[in-house]
Every structure is written in structure tokens, then in C-alpha cells.
mmCIF file of C-alpha atoms in Angstrom:
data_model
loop_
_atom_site.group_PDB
_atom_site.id
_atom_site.type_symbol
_atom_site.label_atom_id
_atom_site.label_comp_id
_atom_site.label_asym_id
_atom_site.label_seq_id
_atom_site.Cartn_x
_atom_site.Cartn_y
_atom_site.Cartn_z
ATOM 1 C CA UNK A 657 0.000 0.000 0.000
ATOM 2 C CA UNK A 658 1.032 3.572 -0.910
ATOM 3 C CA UNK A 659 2.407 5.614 2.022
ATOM 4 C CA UNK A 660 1.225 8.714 2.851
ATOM 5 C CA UNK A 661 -2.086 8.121 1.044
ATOM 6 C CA UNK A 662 -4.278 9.815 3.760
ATOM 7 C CA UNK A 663 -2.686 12.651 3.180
ATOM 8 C CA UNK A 664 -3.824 12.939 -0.139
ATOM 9 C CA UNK A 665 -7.172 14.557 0.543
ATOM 10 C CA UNK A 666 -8.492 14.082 -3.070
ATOM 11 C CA UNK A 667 -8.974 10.974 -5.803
ATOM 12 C CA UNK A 668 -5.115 10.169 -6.685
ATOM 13 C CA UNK A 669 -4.395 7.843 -9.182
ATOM 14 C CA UNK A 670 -5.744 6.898 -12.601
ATOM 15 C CA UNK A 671 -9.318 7.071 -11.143
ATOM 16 C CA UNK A 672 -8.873 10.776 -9.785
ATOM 17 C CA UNK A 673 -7.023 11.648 -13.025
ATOM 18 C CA UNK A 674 -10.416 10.884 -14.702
ATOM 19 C CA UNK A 675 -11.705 14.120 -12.160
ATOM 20 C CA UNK A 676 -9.323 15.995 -14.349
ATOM 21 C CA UNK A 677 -10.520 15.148 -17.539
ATOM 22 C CA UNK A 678 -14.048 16.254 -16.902
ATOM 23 C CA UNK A 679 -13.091 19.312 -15.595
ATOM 24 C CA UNK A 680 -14.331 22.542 -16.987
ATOM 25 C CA UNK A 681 -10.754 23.494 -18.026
ATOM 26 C CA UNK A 682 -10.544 19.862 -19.935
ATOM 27 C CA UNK A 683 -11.350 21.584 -23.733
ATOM 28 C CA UNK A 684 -9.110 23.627 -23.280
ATOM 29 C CA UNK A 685 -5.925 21.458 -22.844
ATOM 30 C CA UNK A 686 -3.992 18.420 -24.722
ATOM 31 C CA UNK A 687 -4.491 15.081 -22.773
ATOM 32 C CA UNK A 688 -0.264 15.239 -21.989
ATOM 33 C CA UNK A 689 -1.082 19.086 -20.700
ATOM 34 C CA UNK A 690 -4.218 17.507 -18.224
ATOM 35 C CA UNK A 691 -1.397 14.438 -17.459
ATOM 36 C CA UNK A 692 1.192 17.066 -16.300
ATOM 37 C CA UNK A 693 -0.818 19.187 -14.285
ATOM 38 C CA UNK A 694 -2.131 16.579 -12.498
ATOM 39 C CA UNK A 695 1.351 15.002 -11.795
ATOM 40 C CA UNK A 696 2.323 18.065 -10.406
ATOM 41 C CA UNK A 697 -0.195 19.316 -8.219
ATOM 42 C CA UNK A 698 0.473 19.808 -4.525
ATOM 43 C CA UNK A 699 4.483 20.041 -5.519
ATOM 44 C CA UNK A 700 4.133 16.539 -7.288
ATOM 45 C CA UNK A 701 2.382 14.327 -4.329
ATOM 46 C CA UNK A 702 -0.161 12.803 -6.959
ATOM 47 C CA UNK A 703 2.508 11.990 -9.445
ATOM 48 C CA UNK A 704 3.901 8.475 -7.662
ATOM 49 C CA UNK A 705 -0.380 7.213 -7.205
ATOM 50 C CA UNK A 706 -0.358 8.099 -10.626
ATOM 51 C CA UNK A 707 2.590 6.281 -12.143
ATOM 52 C CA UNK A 708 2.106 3.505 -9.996
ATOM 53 C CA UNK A 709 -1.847 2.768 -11.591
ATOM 54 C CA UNK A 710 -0.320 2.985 -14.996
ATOM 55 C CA UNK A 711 2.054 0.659 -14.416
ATOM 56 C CA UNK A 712 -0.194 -2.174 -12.943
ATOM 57 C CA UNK A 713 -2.582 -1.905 -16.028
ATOM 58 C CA UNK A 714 0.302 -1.712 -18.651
ATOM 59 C CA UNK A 715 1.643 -4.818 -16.402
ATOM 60 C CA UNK A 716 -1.188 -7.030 -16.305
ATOM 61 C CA UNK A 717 -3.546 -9.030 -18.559
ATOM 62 C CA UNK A 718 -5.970 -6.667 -19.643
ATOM 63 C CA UNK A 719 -6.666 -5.447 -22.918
ATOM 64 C CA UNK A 720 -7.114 -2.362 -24.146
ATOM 65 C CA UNK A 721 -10.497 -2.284 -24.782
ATOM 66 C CA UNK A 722 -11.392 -2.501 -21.057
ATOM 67 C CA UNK A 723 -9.173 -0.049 -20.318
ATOM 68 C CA UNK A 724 -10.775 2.845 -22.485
ATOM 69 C CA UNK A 725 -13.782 1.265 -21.803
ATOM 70 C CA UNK A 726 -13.712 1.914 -17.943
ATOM 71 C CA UNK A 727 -11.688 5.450 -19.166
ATOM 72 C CA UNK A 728 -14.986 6.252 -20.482
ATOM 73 C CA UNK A 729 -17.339 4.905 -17.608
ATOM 74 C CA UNK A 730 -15.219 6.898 -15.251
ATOM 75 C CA UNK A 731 -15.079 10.337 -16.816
ATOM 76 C CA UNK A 732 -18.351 10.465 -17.554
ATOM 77 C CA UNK A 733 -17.777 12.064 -21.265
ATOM 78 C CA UNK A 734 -18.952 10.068 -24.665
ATOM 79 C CA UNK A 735 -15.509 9.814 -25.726
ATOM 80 C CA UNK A 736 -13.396 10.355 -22.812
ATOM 81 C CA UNK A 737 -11.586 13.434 -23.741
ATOM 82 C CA UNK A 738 -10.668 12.238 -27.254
ATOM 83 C CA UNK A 739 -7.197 10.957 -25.751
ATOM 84 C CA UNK A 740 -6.201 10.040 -29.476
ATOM 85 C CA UNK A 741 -4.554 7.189 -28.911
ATOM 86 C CA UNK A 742 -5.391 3.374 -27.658
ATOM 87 C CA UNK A 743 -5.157 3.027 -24.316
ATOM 88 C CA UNK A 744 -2.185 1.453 -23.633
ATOM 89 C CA UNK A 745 0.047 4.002 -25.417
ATOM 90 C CA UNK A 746 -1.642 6.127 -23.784
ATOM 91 C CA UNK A 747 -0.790 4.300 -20.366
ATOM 92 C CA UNK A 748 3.161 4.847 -21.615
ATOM 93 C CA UNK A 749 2.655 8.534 -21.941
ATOM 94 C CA UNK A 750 0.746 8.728 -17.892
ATOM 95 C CA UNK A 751 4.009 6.547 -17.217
ATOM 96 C CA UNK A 752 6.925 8.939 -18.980
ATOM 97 C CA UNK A 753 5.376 12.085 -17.733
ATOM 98 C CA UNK A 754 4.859 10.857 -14.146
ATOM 99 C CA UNK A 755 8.277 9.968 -13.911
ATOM 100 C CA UNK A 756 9.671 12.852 -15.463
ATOM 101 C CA UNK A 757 7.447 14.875 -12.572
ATOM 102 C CA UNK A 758 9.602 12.566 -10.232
ATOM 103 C CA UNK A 759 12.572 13.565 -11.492
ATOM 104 C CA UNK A 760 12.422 17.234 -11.216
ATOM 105 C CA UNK A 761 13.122 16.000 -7.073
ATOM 106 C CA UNK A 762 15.224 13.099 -7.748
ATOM 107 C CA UNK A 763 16.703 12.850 -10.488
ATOM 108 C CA UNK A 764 17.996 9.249 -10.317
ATOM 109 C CA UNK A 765 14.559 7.960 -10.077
ATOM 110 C CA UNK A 766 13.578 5.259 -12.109
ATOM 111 C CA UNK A 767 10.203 3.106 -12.205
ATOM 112 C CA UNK A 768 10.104 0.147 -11.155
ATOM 113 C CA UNK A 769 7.488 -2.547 -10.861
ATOM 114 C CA UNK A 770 4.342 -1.386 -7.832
ATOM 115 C CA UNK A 771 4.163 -4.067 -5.403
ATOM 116 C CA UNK A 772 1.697 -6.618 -5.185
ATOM 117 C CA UNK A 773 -1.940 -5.787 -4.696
ATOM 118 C CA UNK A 774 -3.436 -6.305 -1.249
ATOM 119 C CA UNK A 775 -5.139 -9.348 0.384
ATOM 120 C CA UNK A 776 -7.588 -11.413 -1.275
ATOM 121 C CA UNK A 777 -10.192 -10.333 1.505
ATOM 122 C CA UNK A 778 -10.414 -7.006 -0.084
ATOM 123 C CA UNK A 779 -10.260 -8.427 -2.986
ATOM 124 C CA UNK A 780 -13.880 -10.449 -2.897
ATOM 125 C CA UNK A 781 -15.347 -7.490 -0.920
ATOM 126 C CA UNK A 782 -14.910 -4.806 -3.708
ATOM 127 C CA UNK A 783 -16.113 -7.694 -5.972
ATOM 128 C CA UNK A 784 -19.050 -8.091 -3.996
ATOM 129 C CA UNK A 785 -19.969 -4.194 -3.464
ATOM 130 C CA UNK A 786 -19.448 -3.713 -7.305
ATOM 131 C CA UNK A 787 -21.864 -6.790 -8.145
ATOM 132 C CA UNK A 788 -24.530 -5.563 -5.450
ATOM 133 C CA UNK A 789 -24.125 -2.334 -7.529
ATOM 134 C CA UNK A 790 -24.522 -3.844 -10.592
ATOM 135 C CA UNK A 791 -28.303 -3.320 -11.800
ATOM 136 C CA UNK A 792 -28.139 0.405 -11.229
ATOM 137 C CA UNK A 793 -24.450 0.716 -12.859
ATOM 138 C CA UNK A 794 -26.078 -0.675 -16.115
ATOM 139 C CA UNK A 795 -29.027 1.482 -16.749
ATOM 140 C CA UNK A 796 -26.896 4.698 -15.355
ATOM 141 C CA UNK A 797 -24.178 4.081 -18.047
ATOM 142 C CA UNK A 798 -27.189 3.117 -19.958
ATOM 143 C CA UNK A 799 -24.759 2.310 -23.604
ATOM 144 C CA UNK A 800 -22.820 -0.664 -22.534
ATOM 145 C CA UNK A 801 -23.082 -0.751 -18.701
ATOM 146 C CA UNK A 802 -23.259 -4.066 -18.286
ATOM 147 C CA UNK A 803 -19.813 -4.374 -20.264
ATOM 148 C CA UNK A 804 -18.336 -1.873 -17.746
ATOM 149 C CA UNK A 805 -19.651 -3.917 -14.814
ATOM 150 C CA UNK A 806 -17.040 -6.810 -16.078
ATOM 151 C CA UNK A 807 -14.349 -4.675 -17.167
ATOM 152 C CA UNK A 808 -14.787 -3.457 -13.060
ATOM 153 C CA UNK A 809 -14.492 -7.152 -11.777
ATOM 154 C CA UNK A 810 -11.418 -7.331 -13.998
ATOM 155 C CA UNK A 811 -9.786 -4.410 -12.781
ATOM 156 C CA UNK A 812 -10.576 -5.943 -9.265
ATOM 157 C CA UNK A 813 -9.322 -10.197 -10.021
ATOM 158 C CA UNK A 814 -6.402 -9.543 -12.570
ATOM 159 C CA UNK A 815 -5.160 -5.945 -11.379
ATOM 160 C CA UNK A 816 -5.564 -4.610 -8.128
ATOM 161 C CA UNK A 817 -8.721 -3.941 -6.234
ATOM 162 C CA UNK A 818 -7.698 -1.144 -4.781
ATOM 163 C CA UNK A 819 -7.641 0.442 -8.409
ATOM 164 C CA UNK A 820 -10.747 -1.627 -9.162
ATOM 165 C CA UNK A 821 -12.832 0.003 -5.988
ATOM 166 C CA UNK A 822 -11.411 3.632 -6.843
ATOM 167 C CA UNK A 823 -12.621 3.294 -10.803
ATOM 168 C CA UNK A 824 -16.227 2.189 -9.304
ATOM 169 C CA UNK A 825 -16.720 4.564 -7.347
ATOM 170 C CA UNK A 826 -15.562 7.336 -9.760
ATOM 171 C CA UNK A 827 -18.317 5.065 -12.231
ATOM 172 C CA UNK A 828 -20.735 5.879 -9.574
ATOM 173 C CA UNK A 829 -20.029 9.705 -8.711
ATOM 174 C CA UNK A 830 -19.424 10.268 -12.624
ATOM 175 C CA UNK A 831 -22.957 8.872 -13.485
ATOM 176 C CA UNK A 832 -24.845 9.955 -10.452
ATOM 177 C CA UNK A 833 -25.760 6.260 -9.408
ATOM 178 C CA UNK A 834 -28.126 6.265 -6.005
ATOM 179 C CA UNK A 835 -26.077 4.230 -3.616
ATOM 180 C CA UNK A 836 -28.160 3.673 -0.437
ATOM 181 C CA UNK A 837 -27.544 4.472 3.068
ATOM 182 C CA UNK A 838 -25.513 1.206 3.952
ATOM 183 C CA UNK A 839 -23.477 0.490 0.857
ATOM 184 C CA UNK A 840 -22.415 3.960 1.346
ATOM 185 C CA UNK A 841 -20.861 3.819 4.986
ATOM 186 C CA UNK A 842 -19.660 -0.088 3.539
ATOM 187 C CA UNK A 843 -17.506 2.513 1.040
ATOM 188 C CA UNK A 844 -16.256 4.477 3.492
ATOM 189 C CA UNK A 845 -15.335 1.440 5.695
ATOM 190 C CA UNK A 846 -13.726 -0.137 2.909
ATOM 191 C CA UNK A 847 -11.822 3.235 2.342
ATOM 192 C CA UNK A 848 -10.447 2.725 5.578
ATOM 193 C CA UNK A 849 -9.351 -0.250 5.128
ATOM 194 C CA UNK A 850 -7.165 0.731 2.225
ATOM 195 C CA UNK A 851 -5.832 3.608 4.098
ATOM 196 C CA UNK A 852 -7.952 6.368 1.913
ATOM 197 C CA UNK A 853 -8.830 9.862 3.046
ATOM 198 C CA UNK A 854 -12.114 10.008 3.213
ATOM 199 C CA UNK A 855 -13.150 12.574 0.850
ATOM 200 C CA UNK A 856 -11.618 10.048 -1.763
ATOM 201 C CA UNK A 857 -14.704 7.880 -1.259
ATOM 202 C CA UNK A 858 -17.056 10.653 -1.061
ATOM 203 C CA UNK A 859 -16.402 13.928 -2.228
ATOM 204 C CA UNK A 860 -19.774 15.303 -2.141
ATOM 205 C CA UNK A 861 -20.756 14.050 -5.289
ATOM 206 C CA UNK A 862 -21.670 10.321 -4.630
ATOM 207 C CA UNK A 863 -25.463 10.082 -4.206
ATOM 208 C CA UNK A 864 -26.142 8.800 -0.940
ATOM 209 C CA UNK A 865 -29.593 7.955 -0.595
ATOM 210 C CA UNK A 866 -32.087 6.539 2.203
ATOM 211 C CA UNK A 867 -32.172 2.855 2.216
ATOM 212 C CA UNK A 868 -35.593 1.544 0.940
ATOM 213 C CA UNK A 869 -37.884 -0.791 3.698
#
């Protein structure tokens, strides 16, 4: 797990770098310009979350289509910023300009592989939470929801599923899915178990609702 994480009081990561993207100031910026600025906000504290999510999808097993498929989901836009190239060249770029943020403080750095994703408990409870989820994830995505569903689960089994929880919930806040009362504080307790700030699960824009009798 990431040190210092807490301290990061916002999304971090490839799922908070979709924040970015469907920011107001998105149209006005290349993808590599949105990539840099996010690497170096807060003196470059995002940059390492950042680098390290590229490198477990470029890593693993998945292909490229679930990877700009879930780019997508998560932004919220049609075609997710128009980033102009497939997703895992695209996953090179997030991994050269990350690093070059890294070296601007130490300028030996050099990327190496993250460490291995957390314990398999975790593991089958952000599978669970995103399966629970999954009826109201489909018809909010509404054009191929139930294909983002799976490409969540395998984020979660064949990545990491702390990356895996982070992309669902930025599915969630991106396309305003209710999420009742008691999923919502099972989120925040499953934040805490991966050592998140808590505005990283929730920051104001995930739609808690009451939970129905």
C-alpha cells in the first residue's frame, strides 16, 4: 500500500485523473497538458499514485479495450476526452510524464514494478460491493453498462482492487448512481481499510440515498 495516502485529501491515481478530464478546463488542454498538471499538483504528491496505476494496467492481462472502456465509464464524457490514442500508449505517456514529474526532485529515479496488490479479503469485498451495484451501474451508463460492470471485476481479479474500488466509485459519482444508506458507509469502511482519506470515497458528489424498507 502507498504511504502517505491519507494525506492525499483528493482521488489520486488513474481514477482521480479521470476528475481531471471532466473538468471545466478539460477543452481547453492536450491530454499530456491535463497528465502534467495533475502530476504536479500539490508540488508533485499525486505523481507516484499516478505512475504507480499505470504501471499495474500496462503490467497485467488486460486489454485495451477494457481499459478505455472503464476510461470512459469513469469520466463520464462520450468519448473520454478524445485521448487520441489506444489506451495502452496512452498508459506509456501517464508513465513517462509521471516519472519525469519525479525527477524534477530526484533525479535518479527510475520506475520500477508497484508491489503486489493487497489481500484477497479485499479483494472479494470490492467484488461483492461492485456486483450488489450492478443493476443500477447498467441502466446509469445506460450504452454498454453491463460491459463496464465486467471490465470493473477485472480491474478488481487480474489488477488490483484497490484500483478496481477507486474506478467504481468514480463510475458511480461520474454517473450519479443512487447508492443507499448502507453500501455507502460499507464505502467508506472499505476506504479505511485501504488507508484512503475520506473525501476520496465521497467527495460530495456520490449520491447517498435513504435505504428503501
Amino acid at each position: 500500500m502507498t504511504t502517505g495516502r491519507q494525506d492525499i485529501w483528493v482521488d489520486f491515481g488513474l481514477s482521480g485523473l479521470t476528475k481531471w478530464f471532466a473538468g471545466p478546463w478539460a477543452g481547453e488542454a492536450t491530454p499530456e497538458e491535463i497528465v502534467a498538471g495533475a502530476a504536479d499538483w500539490e508540488d508533485g504528491a499525486y505523481a507516484a499514485t499516478l505512475l504507480e496505476d499505470a504501471l499495474r494496467l500496462l503490467e497485467s492481462p488486460v486489454p485495451t479495450r477494457v481499459t478505455d472502456l472503464l476510461w470512459r465509464a469513469a469520466t463520464g464524457l462520450p468519448d473520454g476526452h478524445a485521448l487520441g490514442s489506444d489506451g495502452r500508449t496512452w498508459l506509456r505517456d501517464v508513465v513517462r510524464i509521471c516519472a519525469e514529474r519525479i525527477r524534477r526532485d530526484d533525479p535518479s529515479f527510475t520506475p520500477v514494478p508497484p508491489e503486489p496488490p493487497v489481500d484477497g479479503s479485499l479483494r472479494e469485498a470490492v467484488l461483492a460491493e461492485i456486483r450488489e451495484a450492478a443493476p443500477a451501474v447498467a441502466a446509469a451508463v445506460r450504452a454498454g453498462g453491463a460491459e463496464v460492470v465486467a471490465a470493473l471485476e477485472q480491474v478488481v481479479v487480474e489488477v488490483d482492487p484497490d484500483l478496481g474500488f477507486r474506478l467504481f466509485l468514480r463510475v458511480l459519482k461520474a454517473h450519479l448512481v443512487p447508492v443507499a444508506e448502507s453500501r455507502y458507509l460499507r464505502y467508506h469502511e472499505l476506504g479505511e481499510r485501504f488507508g484512503y482519506h475520506e473525501l476520496v470515497v465521497d467527495d460530495g458528489t456520490l449520491q447517498s440515498v435513504p435505504d428503501t424498507v
